[in-house]
CSV table of C-alpha atoms in Angstrom, one decimal:
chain,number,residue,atom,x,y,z
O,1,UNK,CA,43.9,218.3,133.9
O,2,UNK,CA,45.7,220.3,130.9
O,3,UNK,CA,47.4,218.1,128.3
O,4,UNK,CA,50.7,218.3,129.0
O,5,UNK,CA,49.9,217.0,132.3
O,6,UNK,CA,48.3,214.2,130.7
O,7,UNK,CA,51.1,213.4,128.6
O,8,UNK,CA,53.2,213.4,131.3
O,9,UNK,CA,51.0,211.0,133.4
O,10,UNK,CA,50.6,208.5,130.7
O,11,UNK,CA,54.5,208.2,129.9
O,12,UNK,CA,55.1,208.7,133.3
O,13,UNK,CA,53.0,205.4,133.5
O,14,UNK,CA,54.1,203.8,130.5
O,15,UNK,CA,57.6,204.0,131.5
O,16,UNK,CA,57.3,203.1,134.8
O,17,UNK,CA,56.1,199.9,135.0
O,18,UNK,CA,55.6,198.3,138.1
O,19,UNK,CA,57.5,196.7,140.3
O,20,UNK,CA,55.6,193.5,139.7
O,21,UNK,CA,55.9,193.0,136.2
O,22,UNK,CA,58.2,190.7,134.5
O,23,UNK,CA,59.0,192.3,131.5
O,24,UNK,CA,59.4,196.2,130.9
O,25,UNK,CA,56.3,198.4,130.0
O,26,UNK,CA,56.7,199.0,125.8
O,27,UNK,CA,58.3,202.7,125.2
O,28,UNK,CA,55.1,204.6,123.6
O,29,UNK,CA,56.4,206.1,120.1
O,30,UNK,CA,58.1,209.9,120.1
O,31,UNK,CA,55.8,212.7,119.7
O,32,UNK,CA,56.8,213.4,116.4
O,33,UNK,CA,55.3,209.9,115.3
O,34,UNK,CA,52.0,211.2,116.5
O,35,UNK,CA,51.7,213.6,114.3
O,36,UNK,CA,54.1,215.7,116.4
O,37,UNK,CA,51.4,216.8,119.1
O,38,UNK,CA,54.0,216.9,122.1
O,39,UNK,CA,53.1,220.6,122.8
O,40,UNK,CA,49.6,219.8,122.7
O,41,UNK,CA,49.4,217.1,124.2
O,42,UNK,CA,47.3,213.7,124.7
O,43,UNK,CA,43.6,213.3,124.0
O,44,UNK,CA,41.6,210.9,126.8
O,45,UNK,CA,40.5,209.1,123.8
O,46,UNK,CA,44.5,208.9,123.2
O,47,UNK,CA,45.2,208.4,126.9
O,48,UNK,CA,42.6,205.6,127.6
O,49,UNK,CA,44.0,203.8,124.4
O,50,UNK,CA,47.2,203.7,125.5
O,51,UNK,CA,46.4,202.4,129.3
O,52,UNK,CA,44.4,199.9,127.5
O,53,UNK,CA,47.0,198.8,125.4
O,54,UNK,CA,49.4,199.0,128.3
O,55,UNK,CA,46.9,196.8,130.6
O,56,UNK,CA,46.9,194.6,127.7
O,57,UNK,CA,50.6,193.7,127.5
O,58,UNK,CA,50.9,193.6,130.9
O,59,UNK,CA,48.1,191.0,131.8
O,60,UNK,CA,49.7,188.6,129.4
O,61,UNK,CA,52.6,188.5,131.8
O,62,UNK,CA,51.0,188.8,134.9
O,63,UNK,CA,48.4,186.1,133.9
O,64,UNK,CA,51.1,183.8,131.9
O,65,UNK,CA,48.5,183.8,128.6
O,66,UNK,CA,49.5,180.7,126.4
O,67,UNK,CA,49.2,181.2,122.6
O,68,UNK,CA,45.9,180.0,122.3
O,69,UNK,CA,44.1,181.9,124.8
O,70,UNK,CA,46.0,185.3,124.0
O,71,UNK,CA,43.8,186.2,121.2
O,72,UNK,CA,40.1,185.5,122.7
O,73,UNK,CA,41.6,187.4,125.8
O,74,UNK,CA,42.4,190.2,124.3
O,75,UNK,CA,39.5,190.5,122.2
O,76,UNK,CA,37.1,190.1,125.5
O,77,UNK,CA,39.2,192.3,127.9
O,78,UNK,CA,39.1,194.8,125.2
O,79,UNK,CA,35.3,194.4,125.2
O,80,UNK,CA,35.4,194.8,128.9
O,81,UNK,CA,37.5,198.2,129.1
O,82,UNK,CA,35.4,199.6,126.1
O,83,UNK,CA,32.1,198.5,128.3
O,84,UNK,CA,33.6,200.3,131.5
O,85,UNK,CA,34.7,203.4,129.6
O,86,UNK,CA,31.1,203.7,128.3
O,87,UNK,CA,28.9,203.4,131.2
O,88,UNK,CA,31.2,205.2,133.3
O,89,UNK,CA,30.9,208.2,130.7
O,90,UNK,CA,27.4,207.9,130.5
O,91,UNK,CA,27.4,207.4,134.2
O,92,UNK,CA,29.0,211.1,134.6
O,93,UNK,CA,27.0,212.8,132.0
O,94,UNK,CA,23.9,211.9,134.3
O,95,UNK,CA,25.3,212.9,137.6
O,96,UNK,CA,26.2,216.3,135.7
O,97,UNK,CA,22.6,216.3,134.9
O,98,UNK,CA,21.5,216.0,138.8
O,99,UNK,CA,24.5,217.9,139.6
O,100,UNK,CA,22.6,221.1,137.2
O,101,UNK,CA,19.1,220.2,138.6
O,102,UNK,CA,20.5,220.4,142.6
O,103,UNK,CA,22.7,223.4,142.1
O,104,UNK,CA,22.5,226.6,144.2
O,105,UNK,CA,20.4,229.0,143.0
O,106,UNK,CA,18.5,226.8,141.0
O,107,UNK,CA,14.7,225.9,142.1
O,108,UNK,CA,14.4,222.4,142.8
O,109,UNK,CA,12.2,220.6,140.2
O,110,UNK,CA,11.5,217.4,142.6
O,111,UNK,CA,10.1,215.7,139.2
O,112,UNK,CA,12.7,216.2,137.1
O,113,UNK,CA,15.4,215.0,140.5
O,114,UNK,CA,13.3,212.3,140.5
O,115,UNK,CA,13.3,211.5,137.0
O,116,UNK,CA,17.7,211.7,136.9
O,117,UNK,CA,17.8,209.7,140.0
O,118,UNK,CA,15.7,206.9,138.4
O,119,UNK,CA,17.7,207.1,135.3
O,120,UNK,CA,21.2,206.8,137.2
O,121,UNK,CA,20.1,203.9,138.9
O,122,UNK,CA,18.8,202.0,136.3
O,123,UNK,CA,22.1,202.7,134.7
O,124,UNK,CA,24.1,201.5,137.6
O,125,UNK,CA,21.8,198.3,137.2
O,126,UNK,CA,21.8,198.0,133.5
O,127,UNK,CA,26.3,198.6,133.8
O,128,UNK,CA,26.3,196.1,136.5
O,129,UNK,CA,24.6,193.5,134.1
O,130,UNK,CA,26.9,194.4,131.0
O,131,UNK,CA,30.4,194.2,133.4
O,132,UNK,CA,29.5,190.8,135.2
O,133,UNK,CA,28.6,189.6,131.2
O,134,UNK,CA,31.8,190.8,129.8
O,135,UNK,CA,33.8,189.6,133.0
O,136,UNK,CA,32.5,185.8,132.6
O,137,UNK,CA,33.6,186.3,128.9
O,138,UNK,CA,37.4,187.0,130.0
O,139,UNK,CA,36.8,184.5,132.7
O,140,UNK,CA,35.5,181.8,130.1
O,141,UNK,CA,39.4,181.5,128.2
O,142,UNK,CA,41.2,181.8,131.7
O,143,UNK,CA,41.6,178.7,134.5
O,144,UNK,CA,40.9,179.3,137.8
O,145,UNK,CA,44.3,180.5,139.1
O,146,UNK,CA,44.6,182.9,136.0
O,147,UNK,CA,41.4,184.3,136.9
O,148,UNK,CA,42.3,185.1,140.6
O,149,UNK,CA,45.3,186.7,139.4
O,150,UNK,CA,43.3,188.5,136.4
O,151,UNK,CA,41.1,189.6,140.0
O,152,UNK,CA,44.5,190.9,141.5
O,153,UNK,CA,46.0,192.1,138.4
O,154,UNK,CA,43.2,194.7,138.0
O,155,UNK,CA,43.3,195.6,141.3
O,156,UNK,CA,46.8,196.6,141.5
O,157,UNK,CA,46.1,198.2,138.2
O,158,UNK,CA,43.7,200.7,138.9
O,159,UNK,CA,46.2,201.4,142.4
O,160,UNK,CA,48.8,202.2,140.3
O,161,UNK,CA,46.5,204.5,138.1
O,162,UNK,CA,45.1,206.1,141.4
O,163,UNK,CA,49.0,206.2,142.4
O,164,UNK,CA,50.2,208.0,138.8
O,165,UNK,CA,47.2,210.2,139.3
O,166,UNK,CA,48.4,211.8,142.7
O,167,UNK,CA,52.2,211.8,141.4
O,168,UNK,CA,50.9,213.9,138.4
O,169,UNK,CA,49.1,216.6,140.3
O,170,UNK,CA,51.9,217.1,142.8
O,171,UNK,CA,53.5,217.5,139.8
O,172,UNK,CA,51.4,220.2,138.3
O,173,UNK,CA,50.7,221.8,141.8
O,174,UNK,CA,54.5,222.5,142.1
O,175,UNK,CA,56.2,225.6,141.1
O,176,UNK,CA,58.0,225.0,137.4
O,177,UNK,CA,61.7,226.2,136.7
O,178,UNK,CA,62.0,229.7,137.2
O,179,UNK,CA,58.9,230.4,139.2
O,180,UNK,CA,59.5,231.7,142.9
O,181,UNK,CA,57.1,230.1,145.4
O,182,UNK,CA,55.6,233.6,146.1
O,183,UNK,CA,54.1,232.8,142.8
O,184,UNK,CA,56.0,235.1,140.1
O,185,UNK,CA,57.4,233.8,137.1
O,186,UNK,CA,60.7,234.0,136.0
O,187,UNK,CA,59.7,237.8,133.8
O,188,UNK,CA,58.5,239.0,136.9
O,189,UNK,CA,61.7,240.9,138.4
């Protein structure tokens, strides 16, 4: 996905809001104020940090965080997102790997298939052990209602990411101003 797109997803996101919230999504600061990068766009670092801090915001609605657990929440949610992002990095960099050992053309090294397979599924294991750790952390400052909605809240969360996702590349798939849909730009006449 080029950067521009990017961009566009995340304000898109950002100013959207959903229609479940209580209180507006905050406005994410002009280009300019980041160092003027509009035309080049958003980094996933960038882009992930700004989801996060958007999930953030929005849980302490959705959940109804008092003052006192606001602060340990945020801290162990922020834990939790950082633990997803990793593992599911790591989690790609090794299916890339098995991906490269499997591809056409390439003779099959059954030891070395072997060898990534075992390593992605003792990753899945290990990742399943850190996220149910870091998940009873969150759970540990939440009751019991706020957790089911925590439960829900991330559900519809990832919907509306899967949602902004699809949006965006219509988006991008469709013809921009002054391009015919036989495919020639507006300096093609």
């Amino acid at each position: 996905m080029s950067r521009i797109v990017r961009c566009a997803v995340v304000l898109s996101f950002l100013l959207s809001g959903s229609a479940e919230a209580q209180e507006p999504a905050p406005q994410p600061p002009p280009p300019e104020a980041r160092g003027g990068r509009a035309a080049q766009g958003v980094r996933p670092a960038e882009l992930a940090a700004m989801l996060d801090a958007w999930a953030i915001v929005q849980a302490q609605t959705a959940l109804q965080l008092n003052d006192s657990q606001y602060g340990q929440f945020v801290t162990r949610l922020k834990r939790l997102q950082e633990t997803r992002r990793r593992n599911s990095q790591m989690r790609n960099r090794l299916l890339q790997q098995v991906r490269a050992l499997v591809a056409p053309g390439v003779t099959p090294d059954e030891a070395a298939i072997r060898g990534k397979l075992k390593a992605l599924r003792d990753h899945d294991e290990q990742t399943a052990t850190a996220l149910r750790r870091e998940s009873e952390a969150v759970d540990e400052v939440l009751d019991a209602r706020q957790q089911g909605l925590f439960r829900l809240f991330e559900e519809r969360l990832e919907r509306q990411k899967l949602d902004l996702l699809m949006r965006a590349r219509d988006r991008a798939a469709r013809p921009g101003p002054g391009v015919k849909p036989g495919g020639g730009g507006a300096g093609d006449r």
